[in-house]
mmCIF file of N, CA and C in Angstrom:
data_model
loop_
_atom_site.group_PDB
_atom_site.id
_atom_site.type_symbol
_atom_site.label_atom_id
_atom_site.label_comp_id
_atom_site.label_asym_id
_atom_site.label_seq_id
_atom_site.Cartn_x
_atom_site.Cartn_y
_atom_site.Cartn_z
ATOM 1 N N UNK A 251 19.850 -3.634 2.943
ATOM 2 C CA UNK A 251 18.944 -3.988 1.861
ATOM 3 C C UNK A 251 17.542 -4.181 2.431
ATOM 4 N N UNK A 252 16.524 -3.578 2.138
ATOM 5 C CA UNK A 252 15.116 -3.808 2.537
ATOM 6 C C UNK A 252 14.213 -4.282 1.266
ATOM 7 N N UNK A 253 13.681 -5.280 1.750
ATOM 8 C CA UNK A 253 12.950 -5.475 0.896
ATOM 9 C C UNK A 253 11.265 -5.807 0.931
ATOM 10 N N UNK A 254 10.302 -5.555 0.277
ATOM 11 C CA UNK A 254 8.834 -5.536 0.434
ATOM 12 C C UNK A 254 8.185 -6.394 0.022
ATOM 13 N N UNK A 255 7.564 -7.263 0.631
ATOM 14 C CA UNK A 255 7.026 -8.618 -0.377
ATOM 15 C C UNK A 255 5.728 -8.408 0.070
ATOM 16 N N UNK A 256 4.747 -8.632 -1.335
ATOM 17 C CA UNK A 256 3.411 -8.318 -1.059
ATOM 18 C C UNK A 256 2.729 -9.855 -1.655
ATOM 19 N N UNK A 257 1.162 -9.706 -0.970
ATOM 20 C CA UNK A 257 0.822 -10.888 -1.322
ATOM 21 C C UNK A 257 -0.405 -10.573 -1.419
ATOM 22 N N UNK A 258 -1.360 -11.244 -1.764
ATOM 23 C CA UNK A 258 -3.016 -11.161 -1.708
ATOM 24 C C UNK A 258 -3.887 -10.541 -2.634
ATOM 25 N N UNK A 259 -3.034 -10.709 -3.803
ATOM 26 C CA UNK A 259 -3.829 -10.208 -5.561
ATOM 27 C C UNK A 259 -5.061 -10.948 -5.738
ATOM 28 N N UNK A 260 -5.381 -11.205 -7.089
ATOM 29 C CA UNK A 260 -5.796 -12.271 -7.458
ATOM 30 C C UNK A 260 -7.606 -11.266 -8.300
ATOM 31 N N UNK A 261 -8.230 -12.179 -8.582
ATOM 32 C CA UNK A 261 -9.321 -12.296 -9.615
ATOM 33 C C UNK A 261 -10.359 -11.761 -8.633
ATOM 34 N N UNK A 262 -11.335 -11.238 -8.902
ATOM 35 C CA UNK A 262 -12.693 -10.765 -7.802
ATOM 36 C C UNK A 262 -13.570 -10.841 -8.866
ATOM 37 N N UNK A 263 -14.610 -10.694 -8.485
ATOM 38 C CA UNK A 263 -16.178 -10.426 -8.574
ATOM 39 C C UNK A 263 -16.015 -8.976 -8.203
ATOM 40 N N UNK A 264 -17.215 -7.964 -8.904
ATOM 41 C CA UNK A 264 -17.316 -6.634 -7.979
ATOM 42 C C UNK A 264 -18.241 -6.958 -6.936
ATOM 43 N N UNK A 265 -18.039 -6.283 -5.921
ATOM 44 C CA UNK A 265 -18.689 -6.142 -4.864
ATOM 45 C C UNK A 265 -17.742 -7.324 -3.683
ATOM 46 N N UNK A 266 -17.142 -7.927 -4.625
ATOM 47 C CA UNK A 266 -16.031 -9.173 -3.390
ATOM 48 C C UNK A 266 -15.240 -8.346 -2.649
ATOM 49 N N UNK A 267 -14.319 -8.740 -1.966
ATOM 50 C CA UNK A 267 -13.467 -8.495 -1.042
ATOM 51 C C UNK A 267 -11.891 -9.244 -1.562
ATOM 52 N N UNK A 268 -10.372 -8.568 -1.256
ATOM 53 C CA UNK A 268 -9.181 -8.827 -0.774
ATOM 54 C C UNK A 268 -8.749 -7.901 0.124
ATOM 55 N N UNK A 269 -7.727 -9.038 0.724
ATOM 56 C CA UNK A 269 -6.908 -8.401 1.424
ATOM 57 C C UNK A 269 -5.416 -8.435 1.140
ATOM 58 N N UNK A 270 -4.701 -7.344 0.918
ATOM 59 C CA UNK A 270 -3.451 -7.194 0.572
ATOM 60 C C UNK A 270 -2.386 -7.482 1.854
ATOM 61 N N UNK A 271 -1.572 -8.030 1.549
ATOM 62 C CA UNK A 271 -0.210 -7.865 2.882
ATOM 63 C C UNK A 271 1.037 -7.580 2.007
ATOM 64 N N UNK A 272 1.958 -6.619 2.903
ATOM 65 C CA UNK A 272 3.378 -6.335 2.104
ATOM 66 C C UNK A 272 3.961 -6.829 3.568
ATOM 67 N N UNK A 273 5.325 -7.562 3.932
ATOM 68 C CA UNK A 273 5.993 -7.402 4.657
ATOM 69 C C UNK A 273 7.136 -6.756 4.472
ATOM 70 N N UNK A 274 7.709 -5.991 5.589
ATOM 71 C CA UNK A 274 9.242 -5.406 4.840
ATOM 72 C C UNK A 274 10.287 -6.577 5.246
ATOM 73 N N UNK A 275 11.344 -6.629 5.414
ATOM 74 C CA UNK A 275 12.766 -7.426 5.884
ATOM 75 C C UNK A 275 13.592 -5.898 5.352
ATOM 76 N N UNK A 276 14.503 -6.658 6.399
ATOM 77 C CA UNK A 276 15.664 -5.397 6.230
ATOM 78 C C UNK A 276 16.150 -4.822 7.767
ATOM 79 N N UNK A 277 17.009 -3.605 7.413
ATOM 80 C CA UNK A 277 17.315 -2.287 8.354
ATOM 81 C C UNK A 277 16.408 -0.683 7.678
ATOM 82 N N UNK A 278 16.159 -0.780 8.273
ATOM 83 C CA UNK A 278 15.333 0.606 8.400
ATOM 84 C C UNK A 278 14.667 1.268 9.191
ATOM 85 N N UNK A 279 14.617 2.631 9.306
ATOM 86 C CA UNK A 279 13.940 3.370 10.493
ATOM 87 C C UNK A 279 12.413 3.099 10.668
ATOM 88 N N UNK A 280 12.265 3.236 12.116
ATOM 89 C CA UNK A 280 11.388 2.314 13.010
ATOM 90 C C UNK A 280 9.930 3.801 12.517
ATOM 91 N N UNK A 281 10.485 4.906 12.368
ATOM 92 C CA UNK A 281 9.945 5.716 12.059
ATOM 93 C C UNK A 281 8.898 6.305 10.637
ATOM 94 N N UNK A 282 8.341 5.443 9.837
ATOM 95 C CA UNK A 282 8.112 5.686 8.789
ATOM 96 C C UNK A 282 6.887 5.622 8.268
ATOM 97 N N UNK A 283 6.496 5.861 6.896
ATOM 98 C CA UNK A 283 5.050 5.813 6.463
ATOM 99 C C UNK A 283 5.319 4.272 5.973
ATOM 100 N N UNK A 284 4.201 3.776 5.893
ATOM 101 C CA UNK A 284 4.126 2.540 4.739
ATOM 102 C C UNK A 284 2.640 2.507 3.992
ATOM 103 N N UNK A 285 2.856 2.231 2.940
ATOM 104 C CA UNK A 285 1.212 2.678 2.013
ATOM 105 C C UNK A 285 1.423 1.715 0.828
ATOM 106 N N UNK A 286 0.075 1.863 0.093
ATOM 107 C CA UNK A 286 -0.160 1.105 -0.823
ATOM 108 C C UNK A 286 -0.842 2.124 -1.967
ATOM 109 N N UNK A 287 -0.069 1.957 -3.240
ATOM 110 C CA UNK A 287 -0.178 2.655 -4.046
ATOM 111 C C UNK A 287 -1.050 1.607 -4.921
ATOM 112 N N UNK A 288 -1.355 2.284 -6.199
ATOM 113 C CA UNK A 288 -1.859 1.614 -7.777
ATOM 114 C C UNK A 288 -1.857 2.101 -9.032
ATOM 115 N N UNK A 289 -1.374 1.518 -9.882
ATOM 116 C CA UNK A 289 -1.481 1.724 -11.178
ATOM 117 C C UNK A 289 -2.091 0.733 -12.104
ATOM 118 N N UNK A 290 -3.498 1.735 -12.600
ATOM 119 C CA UNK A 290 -3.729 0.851 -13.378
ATOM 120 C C UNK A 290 -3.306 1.197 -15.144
ATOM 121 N N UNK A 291 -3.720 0.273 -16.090
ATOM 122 C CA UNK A 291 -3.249 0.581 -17.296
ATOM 123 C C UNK A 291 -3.088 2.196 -18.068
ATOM 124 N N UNK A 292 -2.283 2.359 -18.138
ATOM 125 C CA UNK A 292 -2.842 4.153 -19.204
ATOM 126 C C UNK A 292 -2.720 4.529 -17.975
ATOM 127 N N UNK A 293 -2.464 4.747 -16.849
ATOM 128 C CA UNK A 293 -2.557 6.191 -15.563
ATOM 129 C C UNK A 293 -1.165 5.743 -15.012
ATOM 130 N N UNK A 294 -1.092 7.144 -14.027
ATOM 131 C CA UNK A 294 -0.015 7.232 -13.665
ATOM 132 C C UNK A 294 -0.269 6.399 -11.849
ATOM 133 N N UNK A 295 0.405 6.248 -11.517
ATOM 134 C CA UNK A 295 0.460 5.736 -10.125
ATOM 135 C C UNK A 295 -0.046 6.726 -9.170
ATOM 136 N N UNK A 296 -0.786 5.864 -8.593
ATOM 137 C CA UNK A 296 -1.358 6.746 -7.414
ATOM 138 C C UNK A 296 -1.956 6.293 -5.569
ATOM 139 N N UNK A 297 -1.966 7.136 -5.016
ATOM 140 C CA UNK A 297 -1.684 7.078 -3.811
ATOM 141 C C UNK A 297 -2.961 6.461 -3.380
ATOM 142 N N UNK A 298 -3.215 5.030 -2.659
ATOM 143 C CA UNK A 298 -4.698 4.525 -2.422
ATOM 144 C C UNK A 298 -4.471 4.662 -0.963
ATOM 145 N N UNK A 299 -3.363 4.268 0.161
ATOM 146 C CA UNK A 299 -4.234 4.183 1.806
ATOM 147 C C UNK A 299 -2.406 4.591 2.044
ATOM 148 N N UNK A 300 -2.365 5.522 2.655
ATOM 149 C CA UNK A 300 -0.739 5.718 3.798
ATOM 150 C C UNK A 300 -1.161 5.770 5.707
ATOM 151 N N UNK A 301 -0.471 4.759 5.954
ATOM 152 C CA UNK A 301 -0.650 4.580 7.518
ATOM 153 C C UNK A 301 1.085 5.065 7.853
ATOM 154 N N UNK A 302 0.496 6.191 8.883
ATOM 155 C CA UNK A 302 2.153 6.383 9.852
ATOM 156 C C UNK A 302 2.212 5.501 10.916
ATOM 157 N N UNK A 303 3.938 5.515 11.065
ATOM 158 C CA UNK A 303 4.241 4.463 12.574
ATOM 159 C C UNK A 303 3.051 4.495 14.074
ATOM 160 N N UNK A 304 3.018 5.831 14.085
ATOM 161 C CA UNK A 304 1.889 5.990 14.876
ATOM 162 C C UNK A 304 0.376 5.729 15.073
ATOM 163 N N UNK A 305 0.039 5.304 13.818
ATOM 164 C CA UNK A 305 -1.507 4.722 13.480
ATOM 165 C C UNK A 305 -2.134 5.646 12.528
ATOM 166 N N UNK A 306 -1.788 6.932 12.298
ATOM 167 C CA UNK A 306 -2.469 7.539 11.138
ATOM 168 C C UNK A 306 -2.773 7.082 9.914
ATOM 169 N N UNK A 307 -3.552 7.102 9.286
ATOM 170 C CA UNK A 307 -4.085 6.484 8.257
ATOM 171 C C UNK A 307 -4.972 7.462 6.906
ATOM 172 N N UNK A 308 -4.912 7.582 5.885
ATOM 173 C CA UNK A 308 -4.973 8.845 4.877
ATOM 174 C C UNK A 308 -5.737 7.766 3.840
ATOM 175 N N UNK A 309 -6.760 8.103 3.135
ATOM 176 C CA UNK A 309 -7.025 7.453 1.969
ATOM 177 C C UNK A 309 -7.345 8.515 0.577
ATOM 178 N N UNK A 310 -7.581 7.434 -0.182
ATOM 179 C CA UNK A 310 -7.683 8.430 -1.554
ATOM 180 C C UNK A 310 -9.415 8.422 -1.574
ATOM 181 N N UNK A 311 -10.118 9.664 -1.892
ATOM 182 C CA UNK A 311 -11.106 9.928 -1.925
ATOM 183 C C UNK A 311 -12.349 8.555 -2.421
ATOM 184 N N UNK A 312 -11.041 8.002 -3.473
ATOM 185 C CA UNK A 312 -11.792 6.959 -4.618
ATOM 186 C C UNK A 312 -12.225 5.689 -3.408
ATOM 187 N N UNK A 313 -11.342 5.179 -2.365
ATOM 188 C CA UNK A 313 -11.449 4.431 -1.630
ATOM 189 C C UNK A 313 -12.043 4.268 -0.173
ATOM 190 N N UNK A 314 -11.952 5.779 0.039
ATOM 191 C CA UNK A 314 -12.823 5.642 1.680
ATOM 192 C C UNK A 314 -14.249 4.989 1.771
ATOM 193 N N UNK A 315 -14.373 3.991 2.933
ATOM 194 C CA UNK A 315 -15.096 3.598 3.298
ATOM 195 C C UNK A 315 -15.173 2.605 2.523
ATOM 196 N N UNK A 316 -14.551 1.904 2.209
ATOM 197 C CA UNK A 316 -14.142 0.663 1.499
ATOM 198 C C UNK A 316 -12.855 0.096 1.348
ATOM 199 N N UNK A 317 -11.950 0.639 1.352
ATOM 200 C CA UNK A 317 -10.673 0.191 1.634
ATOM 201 C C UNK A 317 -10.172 0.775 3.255
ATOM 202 N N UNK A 318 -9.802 -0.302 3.863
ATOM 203 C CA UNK A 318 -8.925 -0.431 5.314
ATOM 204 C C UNK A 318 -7.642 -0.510 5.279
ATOM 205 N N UNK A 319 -6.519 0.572 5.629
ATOM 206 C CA UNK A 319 -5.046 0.111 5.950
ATOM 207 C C UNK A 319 -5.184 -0.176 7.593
ATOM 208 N N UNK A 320 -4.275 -1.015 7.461
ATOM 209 C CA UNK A 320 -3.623 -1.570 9.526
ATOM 210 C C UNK A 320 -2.136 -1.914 9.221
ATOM 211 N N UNK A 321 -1.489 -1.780 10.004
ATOM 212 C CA UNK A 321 -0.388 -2.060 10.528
ATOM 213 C C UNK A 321 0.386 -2.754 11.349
ATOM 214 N N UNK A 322 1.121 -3.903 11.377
ATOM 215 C CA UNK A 322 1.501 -4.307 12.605
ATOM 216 C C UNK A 322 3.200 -4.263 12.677
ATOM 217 N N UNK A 323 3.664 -3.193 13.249
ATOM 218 C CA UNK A 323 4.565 -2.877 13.573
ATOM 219 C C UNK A 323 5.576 -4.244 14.190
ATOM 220 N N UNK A 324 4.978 -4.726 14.908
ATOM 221 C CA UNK A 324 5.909 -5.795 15.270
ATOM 222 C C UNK A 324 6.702 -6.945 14.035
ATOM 223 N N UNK A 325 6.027 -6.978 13.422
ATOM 224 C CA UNK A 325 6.024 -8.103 11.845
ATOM 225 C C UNK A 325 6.219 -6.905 10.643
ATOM 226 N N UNK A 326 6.399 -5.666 10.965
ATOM 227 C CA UNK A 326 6.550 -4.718 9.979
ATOM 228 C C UNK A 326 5.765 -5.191 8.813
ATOM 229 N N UNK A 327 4.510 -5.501 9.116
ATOM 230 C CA UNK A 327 3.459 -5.389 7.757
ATOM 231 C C UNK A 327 2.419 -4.603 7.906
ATOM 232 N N UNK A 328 2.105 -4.355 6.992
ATOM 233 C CA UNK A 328 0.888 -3.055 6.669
ATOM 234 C C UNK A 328 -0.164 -4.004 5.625
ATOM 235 N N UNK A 329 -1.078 -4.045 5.725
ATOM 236 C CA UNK A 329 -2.217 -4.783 5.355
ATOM 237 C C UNK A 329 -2.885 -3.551 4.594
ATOM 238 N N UNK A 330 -3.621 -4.161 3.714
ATOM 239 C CA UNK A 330 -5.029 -3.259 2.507
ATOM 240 C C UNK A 330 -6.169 -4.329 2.926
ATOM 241 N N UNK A 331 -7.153 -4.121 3.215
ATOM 242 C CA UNK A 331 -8.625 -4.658 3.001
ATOM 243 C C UNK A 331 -9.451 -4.032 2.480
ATOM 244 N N UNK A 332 -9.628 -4.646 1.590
ATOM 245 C CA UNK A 332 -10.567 -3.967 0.309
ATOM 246 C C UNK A 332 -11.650 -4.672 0.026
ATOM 247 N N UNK A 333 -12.987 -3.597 0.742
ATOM 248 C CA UNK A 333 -14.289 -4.592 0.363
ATOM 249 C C UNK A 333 -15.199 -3.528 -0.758
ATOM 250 N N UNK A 334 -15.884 -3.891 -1.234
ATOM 251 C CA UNK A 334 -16.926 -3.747 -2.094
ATOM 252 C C UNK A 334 -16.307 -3.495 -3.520
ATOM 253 N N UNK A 335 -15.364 -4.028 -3.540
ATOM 254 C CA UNK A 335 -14.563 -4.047 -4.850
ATOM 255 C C UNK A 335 -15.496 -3.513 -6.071
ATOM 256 N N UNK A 336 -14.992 -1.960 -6.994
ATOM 257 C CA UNK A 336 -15.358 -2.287 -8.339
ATOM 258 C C UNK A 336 -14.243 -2.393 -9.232
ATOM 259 N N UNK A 337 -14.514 -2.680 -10.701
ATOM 260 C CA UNK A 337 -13.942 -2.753 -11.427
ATOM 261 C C UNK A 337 -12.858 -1.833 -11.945
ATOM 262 N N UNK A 338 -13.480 -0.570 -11.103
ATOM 263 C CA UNK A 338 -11.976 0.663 -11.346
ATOM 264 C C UNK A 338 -11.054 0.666 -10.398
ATOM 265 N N UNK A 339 -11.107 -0.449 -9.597
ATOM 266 C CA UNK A 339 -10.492 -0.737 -8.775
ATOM 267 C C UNK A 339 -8.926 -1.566 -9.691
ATOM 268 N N UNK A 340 -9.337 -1.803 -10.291
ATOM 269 C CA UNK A 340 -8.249 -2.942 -11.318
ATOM 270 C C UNK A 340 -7.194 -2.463 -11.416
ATOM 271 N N UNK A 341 -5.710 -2.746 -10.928
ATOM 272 C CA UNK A 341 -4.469 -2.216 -11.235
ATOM 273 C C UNK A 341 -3.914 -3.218 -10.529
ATOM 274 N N UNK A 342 -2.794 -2.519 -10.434
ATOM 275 C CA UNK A 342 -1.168 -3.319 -9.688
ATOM 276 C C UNK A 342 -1.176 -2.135 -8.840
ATOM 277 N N UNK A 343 -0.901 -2.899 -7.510
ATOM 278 C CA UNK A 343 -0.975 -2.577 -6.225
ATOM 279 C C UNK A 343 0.542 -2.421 -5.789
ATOM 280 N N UNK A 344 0.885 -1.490 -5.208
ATOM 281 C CA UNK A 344 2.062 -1.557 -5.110
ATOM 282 C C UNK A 344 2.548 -1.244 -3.407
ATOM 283 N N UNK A 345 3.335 -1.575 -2.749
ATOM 284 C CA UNK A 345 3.473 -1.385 -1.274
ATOM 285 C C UNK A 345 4.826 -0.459 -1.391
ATOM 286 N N UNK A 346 4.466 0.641 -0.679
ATOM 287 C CA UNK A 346 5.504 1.303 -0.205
ATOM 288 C C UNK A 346 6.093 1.921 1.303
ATOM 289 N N UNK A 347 7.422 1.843 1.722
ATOM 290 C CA UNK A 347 7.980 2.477 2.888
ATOM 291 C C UNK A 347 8.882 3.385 2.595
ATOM 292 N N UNK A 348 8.358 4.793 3.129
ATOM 293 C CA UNK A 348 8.882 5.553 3.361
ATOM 294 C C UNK A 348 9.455 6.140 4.333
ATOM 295 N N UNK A 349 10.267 7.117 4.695
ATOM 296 C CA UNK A 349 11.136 7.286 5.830
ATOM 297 C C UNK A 349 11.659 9.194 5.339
ATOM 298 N N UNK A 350 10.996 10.156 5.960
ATOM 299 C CA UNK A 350 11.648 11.322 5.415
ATOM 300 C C UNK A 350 12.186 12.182 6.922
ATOM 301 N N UNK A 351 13.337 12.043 6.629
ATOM 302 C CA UNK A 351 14.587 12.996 8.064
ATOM 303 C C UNK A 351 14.428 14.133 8.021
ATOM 304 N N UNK A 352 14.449 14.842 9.129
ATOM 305 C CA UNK A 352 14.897 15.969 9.321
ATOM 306 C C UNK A 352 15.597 16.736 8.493
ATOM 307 N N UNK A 353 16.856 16.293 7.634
ATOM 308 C CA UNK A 353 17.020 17.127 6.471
ATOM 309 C C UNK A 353 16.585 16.878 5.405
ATOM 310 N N UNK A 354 15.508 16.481 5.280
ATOM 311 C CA UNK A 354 14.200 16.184 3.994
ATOM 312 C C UNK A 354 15.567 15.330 2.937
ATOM 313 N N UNK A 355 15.930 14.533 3.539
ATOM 314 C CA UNK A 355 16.436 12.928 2.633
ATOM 315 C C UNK A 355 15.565 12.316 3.155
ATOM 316 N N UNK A 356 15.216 11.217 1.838
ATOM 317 C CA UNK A 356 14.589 10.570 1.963
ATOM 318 C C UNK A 356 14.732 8.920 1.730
ATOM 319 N N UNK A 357 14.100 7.945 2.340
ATOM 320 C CA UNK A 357 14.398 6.673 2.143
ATOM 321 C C UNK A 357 13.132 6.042 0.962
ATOM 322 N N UNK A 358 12.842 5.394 0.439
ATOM 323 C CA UNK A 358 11.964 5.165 -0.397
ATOM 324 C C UNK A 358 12.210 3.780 -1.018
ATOM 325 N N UNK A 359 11.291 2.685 -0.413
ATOM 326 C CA UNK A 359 11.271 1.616 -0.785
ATOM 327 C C UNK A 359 9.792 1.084 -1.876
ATOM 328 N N UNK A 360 10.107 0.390 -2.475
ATOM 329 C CA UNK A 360 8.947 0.045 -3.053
ATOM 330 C C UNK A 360 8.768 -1.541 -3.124
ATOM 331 N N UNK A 361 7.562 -2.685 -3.313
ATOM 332 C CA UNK A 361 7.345 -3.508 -3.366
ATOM 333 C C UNK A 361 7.792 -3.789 -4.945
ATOM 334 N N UNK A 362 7.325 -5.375 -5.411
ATOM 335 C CA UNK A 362 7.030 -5.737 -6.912
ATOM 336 C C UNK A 362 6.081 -5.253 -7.429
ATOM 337 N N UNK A 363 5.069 -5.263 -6.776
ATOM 338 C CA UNK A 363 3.401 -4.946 -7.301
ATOM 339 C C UNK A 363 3.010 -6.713 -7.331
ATOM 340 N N UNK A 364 1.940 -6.641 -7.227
ATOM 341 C CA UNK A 364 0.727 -7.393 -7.499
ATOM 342 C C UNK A 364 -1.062 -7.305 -7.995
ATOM 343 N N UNK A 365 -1.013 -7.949 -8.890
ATOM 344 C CA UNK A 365 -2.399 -7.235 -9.319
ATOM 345 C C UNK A 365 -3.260 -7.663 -8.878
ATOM 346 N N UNK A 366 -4.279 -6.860 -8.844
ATOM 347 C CA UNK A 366 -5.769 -6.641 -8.422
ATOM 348 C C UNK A 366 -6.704 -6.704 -9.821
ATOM 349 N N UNK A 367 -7.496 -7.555 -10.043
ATOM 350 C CA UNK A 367 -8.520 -7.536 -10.833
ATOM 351 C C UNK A 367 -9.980 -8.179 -10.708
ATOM 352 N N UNK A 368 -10.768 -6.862 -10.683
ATOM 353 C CA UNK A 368 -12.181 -7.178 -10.647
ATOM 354 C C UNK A 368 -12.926 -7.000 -11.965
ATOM 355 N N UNK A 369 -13.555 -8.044 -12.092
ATOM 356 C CA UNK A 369 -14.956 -8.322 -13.194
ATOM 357 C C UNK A 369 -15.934 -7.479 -12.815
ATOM 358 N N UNK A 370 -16.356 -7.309 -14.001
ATOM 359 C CA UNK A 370 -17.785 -6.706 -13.804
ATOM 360 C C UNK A 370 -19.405 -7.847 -13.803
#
């Protein structure tokens, strides 16, 4: 059983700053992506920062240079830092670990979500 607990929602100002944490618990391969997705109201979910075991790190166009993923492998958490917050920033944040094998099975965990909301 793995499970993802995220923390570090909450209310902003635009232009403020959070920082997100998911930890995993569990069994699972040492090998995997972990990322942080969002959905906000009316859209479909979408892909904001994926860091691999190795340190790679991918963002969504909407977020570079303002949103930071890190990783600490030892504590299996993956962190979001998100500065210059705007208001289209507003959704439920969601943490995910992934794990895809050699015969393209896949493992796929997801967090609760926690929301993110910035004022204008």
């Amino acid at each position: 059983q793995v499970q993802l607990v995220e923390s570090g929602g909450g209310l902003v100002q635009a232009g403020g700053s959070l920082r997100l944490s998911c930890a995993a618990s569990g069994t699972f391969f040492s090998l995997n992506n972990m990322g942080w997705y969002r959905q906000a109201p009316g859209k479909q979910r979408e892909l904001v920062a994926l860091s691999g075991s190795g340190g790679t790190a991918n963002y969504a166009d909407s977020v570079k240079g303002r949103f930071t993923i890190s990783r600490d492998n030892v504590k299996n958490t993956v962190y979001l830092q998100m500065n210059s917050l705007k208001p289209e920033d507003t959704a439920v944040y969601y943490c995910n670990l992934r794990t895809v094998y050699k015969d393209r099975t896949v493992d796929d965990y997801w967090g609760q979500g926690t929301q993110v909301t910035v004022s204008s």
